[in-house]
Amino acid sequence: MYSQGLIGADGRTEETPEFLARFQQRIDAEEKIEPKDEMPEGYRRTLVRQIGQHAHSEIVGMLPEGNWITRAPSLRRKAALLAKVQDEGGHGLYLYSAAETLGVSREEMTEELLSGKAKYSSIFNYPTLNWADMGTIGWLVDGAAIMNQIPLCRCSFGPYARAMIRVCKEESFHQRQGYEIVMTLAQGTPGQKAMAQDSLNRWWWPSLMMFGPHDADSQHSDQSMAWKIKRFTNDELRQKFIDATVPQAEYLGLALPDPDLKWNEEKGGYDHGPIDWDEFWRVVKGHGPMARDRIKARKKAWEDGAWVREAALAHAEKRRARKIAAE
Amino acid sequence: MAEFEALLEIADDHLILGHRISEWCGHAPMLEEDLALPNMGLDLIGTARTLYDHAGKLEGKGRSEDDLAYLRDEREYRNCLLVERPNEDFAHTMLRQFYFAAFMRPYWLAALDSTDETVRGVAGKAEKEMAYHIRHAGEWVIRMGDGTDESAARMRDAVEALHIYVDELFDSSDAAQEAEAAGVLPLRDALRTTWDRTVAEVFAEALLAQPEAAYAQRGGRQGIHNETLGHLLAEMQVVHRAHPGARW
Ligand SMILES: [Fe+2]
Ligand SMILES: [Fe+2]
Ligand SMILES: [Fe+2]
């Protein structure tokens, strides 16, 4: 357990105005906050929630792509996809470790995911329906994740920032690899090109929703900005993503499914049509087409694996006992 | 042609086992295994790719690694039966991996002296990978064998189910015998003692009885498989075959 000796972990921090001002000063001076440092309870809770959600997203995110490993149409793609999904699991592992420095265990976080108490990115509640989705997810979903995560490399909480530096390198590799898959299809047979277009039609809007609600409707933003957990607003990041992606789609000769998408000279960025926030909230609340199946799959893995984890513990215990007996 | 066929047998072993292992990805008993299993799968698929590519060149009919992997039916697949067995549970999966690696490690060590340069290259890399697979899967066999009552019972079931497929590992088909005589591939038969020793050591630590097979089930090298392989191939090949001639 890491929680012992952690100031703030049990809510014992005395949050006097002086304490909070001192903390804010450290943040403003761009000092990294480390696990053993004093921190306001709200800061700790926000990070536990955010890092936990991020970790869960990596883990649940293994499922939609895992769905195509056994059907990948070439051995090269099969190996690359397997490696990609494995990377996502690795991201989950670093992130759980970063969250553990704040006094929550991986088991506790896993229980919260399985009980539905903890959230994960709702993008993973959409189904993967053709091979092109393996390209589109890399290109758009990993692409959007990078937009969100590059600023997190400078997050005020040291372990999270450091985990993000490592994760972002791999995510940008995934993004390029995904784009290359879509490009191969876009330049392929009519059937392949249709597959790519269908995939883009399905993933474009959900990708834009990955940045979260419009700034005016976002509840956690202000405090997170002040604490430098977050450095850009949802709308700023979404705009960057759109501006980067539109030319990429044009280059592929694929159409983005938004008739209102057009360049706005004045703001130096693209305008886009209205996002269907009703759908967003439906999916966030777990009404997405795949929400039940995703959690069911994670539960099944966890429950089916229980005897294996118990065996590992029992064996370690036996070894320990034998070693003591031998001494 | 014999070398082509003999290489295909080993390539098929690696691809099919790699595919089976990849079925676990995202569904393992713990996150560490969600990382370890794909690692092993990647090793196996990587070896399969090099062997298919090399076999295709030796054949000289312009068949690529993907032509060989995606455009052959189950009767044309030449993998041994052990590797196609379904995952069942973690005990079966780890035992299957352990049995296979305990065979392939000495195989690749012996293949370091192959007269074929590509085979030597594969052997140099794969020998180390198989040493890791023996260690990783072997540790799990020990943990499960000497873990809880349930895990021990599951390990015994796995041994019971898989041991009949072991002897086939040591058989050399006509093609393999030709390749062995030419010094391209190692003698399978000669690896039995090493395999027995590796397994005996791990089983002793796992408190598992030294297995005895009631009989030996063979057939993979003649393309006589279990019914499960056809389903595996149907899934693996479906996209590739739906778009003839496409590049991926
Ligand atoms: Fe990731
Ligand atoms: Fe991520
Ligand atoms: Fe990624």
Coordinates of C-alpha atoms and ligand atoms in Angstrom, one line a residue:
Chain A
M1 CA 0.0 0.0 0.0
Y2 CA 1.3 3.4 -0.9
S3 CA -1.2 5.4 1.0
Q4 CA 0.6 5.3 4.3
G5 CA 2.5 8.4 5.0
L6 CA 0.8 10.1 2.1
I7 CA -0.3 13.6 3.0
G8 CA -3.7 14.2 1.6
A9 CA -4.4 10.6 0.8
D10 CA -6.6 10.3 3.9
G11 CA -8.0 13.8 3.7
R12 CA -6.0 15.0 6.7
T13 CA -4.5 17.9 4.8
E14 CA -5.2 21.1 6.5
E15 CA -6.4 23.2 3.7
T16 CA -6.0 26.7 5.1
P17 CA -5.9 29.5 2.6
E18 CA -2.2 29.8 3.2
F19 CA -1.7 26.1 2.4
L20 CA -3.7 26.5 -0.8
A21 CA -1.8 29.6 -1.8
R22 CA 1.5 28.0 -1.2
F23 CA 0.4 25.0 -3.4
Q24 CA -0.8 27.3 -6.1
Q25 CA 2.6 29.1 -6.0
R26 CA 4.4 25.9 -6.7
I27 CA 2.1 25.1 -9.6
D28 CA 2.5 28.6 -11.0
A29 CA 6.3 28.2 -10.8
E30 CA 5.9 25.1 -12.9
E31 CA 7.3 22.9 -10.1
K32 CA 6.4 19.2 -10.5
I33 CA 4.2 17.9 -7.6
E34 CA 5.5 14.5 -6.5
P35 CA 3.5 11.8 -4.7
K36 CA 5.0 12.5 -1.2
D37 CA 4.4 16.2 -1.5
E38 CA 1.6 18.0 0.3
M39 CA -1.4 18.5 -2.0
P40 CA -5.0 19.6 -1.6
E41 CA -7.4 16.7 -1.4
G42 CA -9.3 18.0 -4.4
Y43 CA -6.1 17.9 -6.5
R44 CA -5.4 14.4 -5.5
R45 CA -9.0 13.3 -6.2
T46 CA -9.1 14.9 -9.6
L47 CA -5.9 13.1 -10.5
V48 CA -7.0 9.8 -9.2
R49 CA -10.2 10.1 -11.2
Q50 CA -8.5 11.3 -14.4
I51 CA -5.5 8.9 -14.4
G52 CA -7.8 6.1 -13.5
Q53 CA -10.2 6.9 -16.3
H54 CA -7.3 7.2 -18.7
A55 CA -5.9 3.8 -17.5
H56 CA -9.3 2.2 -17.9
S57 CA -9.6 3.6 -21.4
E58 CA -6.4 2.0 -22.4
I59 CA -7.5 -1.3 -21.1
V60 CA -11.1 -1.2 -22.5
G61 CA -9.5 0.2 -25.7
M62 CA -7.8 -3.1 -26.2
L63 CA -11.1 -4.7 -27.0
P64 CA -12.3 -3.0 -30.2
E65 CA -9.0 -3.5 -31.9
G66 CA -8.4 -6.9 -30.3
N67 CA -11.6 -7.8 -32.2
W68 CA -9.6 -7.8 -35.5
I69 CA -6.3 -9.4 -34.6
T70 CA -7.5 -12.8 -35.6
R71 CA -8.8 -11.5 -39.0
A72 CA -6.0 -9.1 -40.0
P73 CA -5.7 -9.6 -43.7
S74 CA -1.9 -9.9 -43.9
L75 CA 0.7 -11.3 -41.6
R76 CA 2.5 -7.9 -41.4
R77 CA -0.7 -6.2 -40.3
K78 CA -1.5 -9.0 -37.9
A79 CA 1.8 -8.5 -36.1
A80 CA 1.5 -4.7 -36.1
L81 CA -2.0 -4.8 -34.7
L82 CA -1.0 -7.3 -32.0
A83 CA 1.9 -5.1 -31.1
K84 CA -0.4 -2.0 -31.0
V85 CA -3.0 -3.6 -28.8
Q86 CA -0.2 -4.8 -26.5
D87 CA 1.2 -1.2 -26.3
E88 CA -2.3 0.0 -25.1
G89 CA -2.1 -2.6 -22.4
G90 CA 1.3 -1.2 -21.5
H91 CA -0.1 2.3 -21.3
G92 CA -2.7 1.0 -18.9
L93 CA 0.0 -0.5 -16.8
Y94 CA 2.1 2.7 -16.5
L95 CA -1.1 4.7 -15.8
Y96 CA -2.3 2.4 -13.1
S97 CA 1.2 2.7 -11.5
A98 CA 1.0 6.5 -11.7
A99 CA -2.4 6.4 -10.0
E100 CA -1.1 4.0 -7.3
T101 CA 1.4 6.6 -6.2
L102 CA -1.7 8.6 -5.1
G103 CA -2.8 5.8 -2.7
V104 CA -5.3 3.7 -4.8
S105 CA -4.5 0.2 -5.8
R106 CA -4.9 -1.3 -9.2
E107 CA -7.4 -3.8 -7.7
E108 CA -9.6 -1.0 -6.3
M109 CA -9.5 0.8 -9.7
T110 CA -10.4 -2.4 -11.5
E111 CA -13.3 -3.1 -9.2
E112 CA -14.6 0.4 -10.0
L113 CA -14.3 -0.2 -13.7
L114 CA -16.2 -3.5 -13.5
S115 CA -18.9 -2.1 -11.2
G116 CA -19.5 0.8 -13.6
K117 CA -18.5 3.4 -11.0
A118 CA -15.4 4.5 -13.0
K119 CA -15.7 5.7 -16.5
Y120 CA -13.6 5.2 -19.6
S121 CA -13.5 7.0 -22.9
S122 CA -16.8 6.4 -24.5
I123 CA -15.2 6.1 -28.0
F124 CA -14.6 2.5 -27.1
N125 CA -18.3 1.9 -26.9
Y126 CA -18.5 1.9 -30.7
P127 CA -18.2 -1.3 -32.5
T128 CA -15.3 -2.1 -35.0
L129 CA -17.1 -3.4 -38.1
N130 CA -14.5 -3.7 -40.8
W131 CA -10.8 -3.9 -41.3
A132 CA -10.5 -0.2 -42.2
D133 CA -11.6 0.5 -38.6
M134 CA -8.1 -0.6 -37.5
G135 CA -6.7 2.2 -39.7
T136 CA -9.3 4.8 -38.7
I137 CA -8.9 4.2 -35.0
G138 CA -5.2 4.6 -35.2
W139 CA -5.5 7.7 -37.3
L140 CA -8.4 9.5 -35.6
V141 CA -8.7 7.9 -32.1
D142 CA -5.0 7.7 -31.3
G143 CA -4.7 11.0 -33.1
A144 CA -7.3 12.7 -30.8
A145 CA -5.7 11.0 -27.8
I146 CA -2.4 12.6 -28.7
M147 CA -3.9 16.1 -29.0
N148 CA -5.3 15.5 -25.5
Q149 CA -2.1 14.0 -24.1
I150 CA 0.7 16.1 -25.5
P151 CA -0.2 18.9 -23.0
L152 CA -0.4 16.3 -20.3
C153 CA 3.4 15.7 -20.7
R154 CA 3.7 19.0 -18.9
C155 CA 1.0 18.2 -16.3
S156 CA 1.9 19.5 -12.8
F157 CA 1.7 16.0 -11.3
G158 CA 5.2 14.4 -12.0
P159 CA 4.3 10.7 -12.3
Y160 CA 1.4 11.4 -14.7
A161 CA 3.6 13.8 -16.8
R162 CA 6.4 11.2 -17.1
A163 CA 4.0 8.4 -18.0
M164 CA 2.5 10.6 -20.7
I165 CA 5.9 11.3 -22.3
R166 CA 6.4 7.6 -22.8
V167 CA 2.8 7.0 -23.9
C168 CA 2.7 9.9 -26.4
K169 CA 5.7 8.5 -28.3
E170 CA 3.9 5.3 -28.8
E171 CA 0.6 6.9 -29.6
S172 CA 2.1 9.0 -32.4
F173 CA 3.5 5.8 -33.8
H174 CA 0.0 4.3 -33.7
Q175 CA -1.4 7.4 -35.4
R176 CA 1.0 7.2 -38.3
Q177 CA 0.5 3.4 -38.6
G178 CA -3.3 3.9 -38.6
Y179 CA -3.0 6.6 -41.3
E180 CA -0.9 4.3 -43.4
I181 CA -3.5 1.5 -43.2
V182 CA -6.2 3.9 -44.3
M183 CA -4.0 5.2 -47.1
T184 CA -3.3 1.7 -48.4
L185 CA -7.1 1.1 -48.5
A186 CA -7.9 4.4 -50.1
Q187 CA -5.4 3.6 -52.9
G188 CA -6.6 0.0 -53.2
T189 CA -9.5 -1.7 -54.9
P190 CA -13.0 -0.1 -55.0
G191 CA -14.0 -2.5 -52.2
Q192 CA -11.2 -1.4 -50.0
K193 CA -11.8 2.3 -50.7
A194 CA -15.5 1.8 -49.8
M195 CA -14.5 0.1 -46.6
A196 CA -12.3 3.1 -45.7
Q197 CA -15.0 5.6 -46.4
D198 CA -17.6 3.7 -44.4
S199 CA -15.2 3.5 -41.5
L200 CA -14.4 7.3 -41.6
N201 CA -18.2 8.0 -41.7
R202 CA -18.7 6.1 -38.5
W203 CA -15.7 7.3 -36.6
W204 CA -15.4 11.0 -37.4
W205 CA -18.1 12.4 -35.1
P206 CA -17.3 10.1 -32.2
S207 CA -13.6 11.2 -32.5
L208 CA -14.7 14.9 -32.2
M209 CA -16.6 14.0 -29.1
M210 CA -13.5 12.6 -27.5
F211 CA -12.5 16.1 -26.6
G212 CA -15.5 16.4 -24.3
P213 CA -18.3 18.9 -24.1
H214 CA -18.0 22.5 -25.3
D215 CA -16.1 24.7 -22.9
A216 CA -19.3 26.4 -21.8
D217 CA -20.7 23.0 -20.6
S218 CA -17.6 21.5 -19.1
Q219 CA -17.7 21.2 -15.3
H220 CA -14.1 20.2 -14.3
S221 CA -12.2 22.5 -16.6
D222 CA -11.5 25.7 -14.6
Q223 CA -9.9 24.2 -11.5
S224 CA -8.0 21.7 -13.6
M225 CA -6.6 24.6 -15.7
A226 CA -5.6 26.5 -12.6
W227 CA -3.8 23.4 -11.2
K228 CA -2.1 22.8 -14.6
I229 CA -3.5 19.3 -14.9
K230 CA -5.2 20.6 -18.1
R231 CA -3.6 23.3 -20.3
F232 CA -6.0 23.7 -23.2
T233 CA -9.7 23.8 -23.2
N234 CA -11.8 21.1 -24.9
D235 CA -12.7 23.3 -27.8
E236 CA -9.2 24.5 -28.4
L237 CA -8.0 20.9 -28.6
R238 CA -10.9 19.9 -30.8
Q239 CA -10.1 22.7 -33.2
K240 CA -6.4 21.7 -33.4
F241 CA -7.5 18.2 -34.2
I242 CA -9.9 19.2 -36.9
D243 CA -7.4 21.5 -38.5
A244 CA -4.7 18.8 -38.6
T245 CA -7.1 16.1 -39.8
V246 CA -9.0 17.8 -42.7
P247 CA -6.0 18.0 -45.0
Q248 CA -5.0 14.4 -44.2
A249 CA -8.5 13.3 -45.3
E250 CA -8.3 15.4 -48.5
Y251 CA -4.9 13.8 -49.3
L252 CA -6.5 10.4 -49.1
G253 CA -9.4 11.4 -51.3
L254 CA -11.9 10.5 -48.6
A255 CA -14.8 12.7 -47.5
L256 CA -15.4 13.8 -44.0
P257 CA -19.1 13.3 -43.1
D258 CA -19.8 16.9 -42.3
P259 CA -21.4 19.1 -45.0
D260 CA -20.7 22.2 -42.9
L261 CA -17.0 21.7 -42.7
K262 CA -15.2 24.6 -44.3
W263 CA -12.2 26.8 -43.9
N264 CA -12.7 30.0 -42.0
E265 CA -10.0 32.4 -43.2
E266 CA -10.7 34.9 -40.4
K267 CA -10.1 32.4 -37.5
G268 CA -7.5 30.5 -39.5
G269 CA -9.2 27.2 -38.8
Y270 CA -12.1 25.0 -40.0
D271 CA -15.7 25.5 -38.9
H272 CA -17.7 22.4 -38.4
G273 CA -21.3 21.4 -38.1
P274 CA -23.2 20.8 -34.8
I275 CA -22.0 17.9 -32.7
D276 CA -24.8 15.6 -31.6
W277 CA -24.4 16.0 -27.8
D278 CA -27.4 13.9 -27.1
E279 CA -25.6 11.0 -28.6
F280 CA -22.5 11.9 -26.6
W281 CA -24.3 11.9 -23.3
R282 CA -26.1 8.7 -24.2
V283 CA -22.8 6.9 -24.9
V284 CA -21.1 8.4 -21.8
K285 CA -24.0 7.1 -19.7
G286 CA -23.3 3.6 -21.1
H287 CA -26.0 3.4 -23.7
G288 CA -23.5 3.0 -26.5
P289 CA -24.0 0.0 -28.8
M290 CA -21.1 -1.8 -27.1
A291 CA -21.0 -0.6 -23.5
R292 CA -22.5 -3.7 -22.0
D293 CA -20.4 -6.0 -24.1
R294 CA -17.2 -4.2 -23.2
I295 CA -17.7 -4.4 -19.5
K296 CA -19.0 -7.9 -19.9
A297 CA -15.8 -8.9 -21.6
R298 CA -13.6 -7.2 -19.0
K299 CA -15.6 -8.9 -16.2
K300 CA -15.3 -12.3 -17.9
A301 CA -11.6 -11.9 -18.2
W302 CA -11.3 -10.9 -14.5
E303 CA -13.6 -13.6 -13.2
D304 CA -12.3 -16.4 -15.4
G305 CA -8.8 -15.3 -14.4
A306 CA -9.5 -15.4 -10.6
W307 CA -8.3 -18.9 -10.1
V308 CA -5.1 -18.1 -12.0
R309 CA -4.4 -15.1 -9.7
E310 CA -5.3 -17.2 -6.7
A311 CA -2.9 -19.9 -7.8
A312 CA -0.1 -17.4 -8.2
L313 CA -0.7 -16.0 -4.7
A314 CA -1.0 -19.5 -3.2
H315 CA 2.2 -20.6 -4.9
A316 CA 4.2 -17.5 -3.8
E317 CA 2.9 -18.1 -0.2
K318 CA 4.0 -21.8 -0.3
R319 CA 7.5 -20.8 -1.5
R320 CA 7.8 -18.2 1.2
A321 CA 6.8 -20.7 3.8
R322 CA 9.2 -23.3 2.5
K323 CA 12.0 -20.8 2.4
I324 CA 11.4 -19.9 6.0
A325 CA 11.2 -23.6 7.0
A326 CA 14.5 -24.2 5.4
E327 CA 16.3 -21.4 7.2
Chain B
M1 CA 10.9 -29.1 -53.0
A2 CA 11.5 -31.2 -49.8
E3 CA 13.0 -28.1 -48.1
F4 CA 10.0 -26.0 -49.1
E5 CA 7.6 -28.5 -47.6
A6 CA 9.7 -29.0 -44.5
L7 CA 9.9 -25.3 -43.9
L8 CA 6.2 -24.9 -44.4
E9 CA 5.6 -27.4 -41.6
I10 CA 7.6 -25.4 -39.1
A11 CA 6.1 -22.1 -40.4
D12 CA 2.6 -23.5 -39.9
D13 CA 3.4 -24.6 -36.4
H14 CA 4.5 -21.0 -35.5
L15 CA 1.7 -19.2 -37.2
I16 CA -1.1 -21.4 -35.8
L17 CA 0.3 -21.2 -32.3
G18 CA 0.9 -17.5 -32.6
H19 CA -2.7 -17.1 -33.8
R20 CA -4.0 -19.1 -30.9
I21 CA -2.0 -17.1 -28.4
S22 CA -3.2 -13.8 -30.0
E23 CA -6.8 -14.9 -29.2
W24 CA -6.0 -14.1 -25.5
C25 CA -5.1 -10.4 -26.2
G26 CA -7.3 -8.3 -23.9
H27 CA -8.8 -11.2 -22.1
A28 CA -5.9 -12.5 -20.0
P29 CA -6.2 -13.2 -16.2
M30 CA -4.1 -10.2 -15.4
L31 CA -2.7 -7.2 -17.2
E32 CA 0.9 -8.5 -17.0
E33 CA -0.3 -11.5 -19.1
D34 CA -2.1 -9.2 -21.5
L35 CA 1.4 -8.0 -22.3
A36 CA 3.3 -11.3 -22.1
L37 CA 1.0 -13.3 -24.3
P38 CA 1.1 -10.9 -27.3
N39 CA 4.9 -10.9 -26.8
M40 CA 5.0 -14.6 -27.3
G41 CA 2.5 -14.4 -30.2
L42 CA 4.7 -11.8 -31.9
D43 CA 7.8 -14.0 -31.6
L44 CA 5.9 -16.9 -33.2
I45 CA 4.3 -14.9 -36.0
G46 CA 7.6 -13.2 -36.7
T47 CA 9.4 -16.6 -37.2
A48 CA 6.5 -17.9 -39.3
R49 CA 6.8 -14.9 -41.6
T50 CA 10.5 -15.3 -42.2
L51 CA 10.0 -19.1 -42.9
Y52 CA 7.1 -18.6 -45.3
D53 CA 9.0 -15.9 -47.2
H54 CA 12.0 -18.2 -47.5
A55 CA 9.9 -21.2 -48.4
G56 CA 8.1 -19.2 -51.1
K57 CA 11.4 -18.2 -52.6
L58 CA 12.7 -21.8 -52.6
E59 CA 9.5 -23.0 -54.2
G60 CA 10.0 -20.4 -57.0
K61 CA 6.4 -20.0 -58.0
G62 CA 6.2 -16.4 -56.7
R63 CA 4.1 -17.3 -53.6
S64 CA 4.5 -14.7 -50.9
E65 CA 4.2 -15.2 -47.1
D66 CA 0.6 -14.1 -47.3
D67 CA -0.2 -16.4 -50.3
L68 CA 1.0 -19.3 -48.2
A69 CA -0.7 -18.2 -45.0
Y70 CA -4.0 -17.0 -46.4
L71 CA -4.7 -19.1 -49.5
R72 CA -4.2 -22.7 -48.2
D73 CA -7.1 -24.8 -46.8
E74 CA -6.9 -26.9 -43.8
R75 CA -5.9 -30.0 -45.7
E76 CA -2.9 -28.1 -47.0
Y77 CA -1.8 -26.9 -43.6
R78 CA 1.0 -29.0 -42.2
N79 CA 1.2 -27.9 -38.6
C80 CA 1.4 -30.5 -35.8
L81 CA -1.8 -31.0 -33.9
L82 CA -0.5 -29.7 -30.5
V83 CA -0.4 -26.0 -31.7
E84 CA -3.9 -25.9 -33.1
R85 CA -5.6 -27.1 -29.8
P86 CA -8.0 -24.5 -28.5
N87 CA -6.9 -22.2 -25.7
E88 CA -9.5 -23.8 -23.3
D89 CA -8.1 -22.1 -20.1
F90 CA -4.8 -20.7 -18.9
A91 CA -3.6 -24.1 -17.8
H92 CA -4.0 -25.6 -21.3
T93 CA -2.6 -22.5 -22.9
M94 CA 0.6 -22.4 -20.8
L95 CA 1.2 -26.1 -21.0
R96 CA 0.8 -26.1 -24.8
Q97 CA 3.3 -23.2 -24.9
F98 CA 5.7 -24.9 -22.6
Y99 CA 5.6 -28.2 -24.5
F100 CA 6.2 -26.5 -27.8
A101 CA 9.0 -24.2 -26.6
A102 CA 10.7 -27.2 -24.8
F103 CA 10.8 -28.8 -28.3
M104 CA 11.7 -25.7 -30.4
R105 CA 14.5 -24.4 -28.1
P106 CA 16.8 -27.4 -28.7
Y107 CA 15.6 -27.6 -32.3
W108 CA 16.8 -24.0 -33.0
L109 CA 20.0 -24.6 -31.1
A110 CA 20.7 -27.5 -33.4
A111 CA 19.7 -25.5 -36.4
L112 CA 22.4 -23.0 -35.8
D113 CA 24.6 -25.4 -37.8
S114 CA 22.1 -25.6 -40.7
T115 CA 23.5 -25.5 -44.2
D116 CA 20.9 -22.9 -45.0
E117 CA 21.8 -19.4 -44.1
T118 CA 18.2 -18.2 -43.6
V119 CA 17.5 -21.1 -41.3
R120 CA 20.6 -20.2 -39.3
G121 CA 19.5 -16.6 -39.0
V122 CA 16.0 -17.7 -37.8
A123 CA 17.6 -20.1 -35.3
G124 CA 19.8 -17.5 -33.8
K125 CA 16.8 -15.3 -32.9
A126 CA 14.2 -18.0 -32.2
E127 CA 16.5 -20.0 -29.8
K128 CA 16.5 -17.0 -27.4
E129 CA 12.8 -16.4 -27.8
M130 CA 12.1 -20.1 -27.0
A131 CA 14.3 -19.9 -24.0
Y132 CA 12.1 -17.1 -22.7
H133 CA 8.9 -19.0 -23.6
I134 CA 10.1 -22.0 -21.6
R135 CA 10.9 -19.8 -18.7
H136 CA 7.6 -17.9 -18.8
A137 CA 5.3 -20.8 -19.5
G138 CA 7.3 -23.1 -17.3
E139 CA 6.9 -20.8 -14.3
W140 CA 3.2 -20.8 -14.9
V141 CA 3.1 -24.5 -15.1
I142 CA 4.8 -24.6 -11.7
R143 CA 2.6 -21.9 -10.1
M144 CA -0.6 -23.6 -11.3
G145 CA 0.6 -27.2 -10.6
D146 CA 1.7 -26.2 -7.1
G147 CA -0.9 -23.5 -6.5
T148 CA -4.5 -24.2 -5.3
D149 CA -6.5 -27.4 -5.5
E150 CA -8.4 -25.9 -8.4
S151 CA -5.3 -24.9 -10.4
A152 CA -3.6 -28.2 -9.8
A153 CA -6.7 -30.0 -11.1
R154 CA -6.8 -27.8 -14.1
M155 CA -3.1 -28.5 -14.8
R156 CA -3.7 -32.2 -14.6
D157 CA -6.6 -31.9 -17.0
A158 CA -4.3 -30.0 -19.4
V159 CA -1.6 -32.7 -19.2
E160 CA -4.2 -35.3 -19.8
A161 CA -5.6 -33.5 -22.8
L162 CA -2.4 -32.4 -24.4
H163 CA 0.1 -35.2 -23.8
I164 CA -1.2 -37.3 -26.6
Y165 CA 0.0 -34.7 -29.1
V166 CA 3.6 -34.7 -27.9
D167 CA 5.0 -37.6 -29.9
E168 CA 4.1 -35.9 -33.2
L169 CA 6.6 -33.2 -32.4
F170 CA 9.4 -35.7 -32.8
D171 CA 8.2 -37.2 -36.1
S172 CA 9.9 -36.2 -39.3
S173 CA 7.8 -36.3 -42.4
D174 CA 9.4 -37.5 -45.7
A175 CA 10.1 -34.0 -46.6
A176 CA 11.7 -33.2 -43.2
Q177 CA 13.8 -36.4 -43.5
E178 CA 15.2 -35.2 -46.8
A179 CA 15.9 -31.7 -45.3
E180 CA 17.5 -33.4 -42.3
A181 CA 19.7 -35.6 -44.5
A182 CA 20.8 -32.5 -46.4
G183 CA 21.8 -30.8 -43.2
V184 CA 19.2 -28.0 -43.6
L185 CA 17.1 -29.0 -40.6
P186 CA 17.9 -30.8 -37.4
L187 CA 16.9 -34.4 -36.6
R188 CA 13.7 -34.2 -34.6
D189 CA 14.1 -37.6 -33.1
A190 CA 17.3 -36.6 -31.5
L191 CA 15.7 -33.9 -29.3
R192 CA 13.6 -36.3 -27.2
T193 CA 16.0 -36.5 -24.3
T194 CA 16.4 -32.8 -23.9
W195 CA 12.6 -32.3 -24.1
D196 CA 12.1 -35.1 -21.5
R197 CA 14.6 -33.5 -19.2
T198 CA 13.1 -29.9 -19.5
V199 CA 9.6 -31.2 -18.8
A200 CA 10.7 -33.5 -16.0
E201 CA 12.4 -30.7 -14.2
V202 CA 9.4 -28.3 -14.4
F203 CA 6.9 -31.1 -13.6
A204 CA 8.9 -32.1 -10.5
E205 CA 8.7 -28.5 -9.2
A206 CA 5.1 -28.3 -10.2
L207 CA 4.3 -31.4 -8.2
L208 CA 2.8 -32.9 -11.3
A209 CA 3.1 -36.6 -12.1
Q210 CA 5.4 -37.4 -14.9
P211 CA 3.0 -37.8 -17.8
E212 CA 2.4 -40.9 -19.8
A213 CA 0.3 -40.7 -22.9
A214 CA -2.3 -43.5 -23.4
Y215 CA -1.6 -43.3 -27.1
A216 CA -0.1 -40.8 -29.6
Q217 CA -2.4 -38.7 -31.8
R218 CA -0.8 -37.8 -35.1
G219 CA -1.9 -36.5 -38.4
G220 CA -1.1 -32.8 -38.7
R221 CA 1.9 -33.3 -41.0
Q222 CA -0.4 -35.1 -43.5
G223 CA -3.1 -32.4 -43.2
I224 CA -5.4 -34.6 -41.1
H225 CA -6.3 -32.0 -38.4
N226 CA -8.8 -31.7 -35.6
E227 CA -12.0 -30.0 -36.6
T228 CA -10.9 -26.8 -34.8
L229 CA -8.3 -25.8 -37.4
G230 CA -10.8 -25.1 -40.1
H231 CA -12.6 -22.6 -38.0
L232 CA -9.3 -20.9 -37.0
L233 CA -8.4 -20.6 -40.7
A234 CA -11.9 -19.4 -41.7
E235 CA -11.5 -16.6 -39.3
M236 CA -7.9 -15.8 -40.1
Q237 CA -8.5 -15.8 -43.9
V238 CA -11.9 -14.2 -44.3
V239 CA -10.9 -10.7 -45.1
H240 CA -7.9 -11.6 -47.2
R241 CA -10.0 -14.0 -49.3
A242 CA -12.9 -11.6 -49.6
H243 CA -10.7 -9.2 -51.6
P244 CA -8.8 -11.3 -54.1
G245 CA -5.6 -9.7 -55.3
A246 CA -5.9 -6.7 -52.9
R247 CA -2.8 -5.2 -51.2
W248 CA -3.0 -4.6 -47.5
Ligands
FE1 FE -2.6 4.1 -25.5
FE2 FE -4.3 6.8 -24.4
FE3 FE -2.5 4.0 -29.1

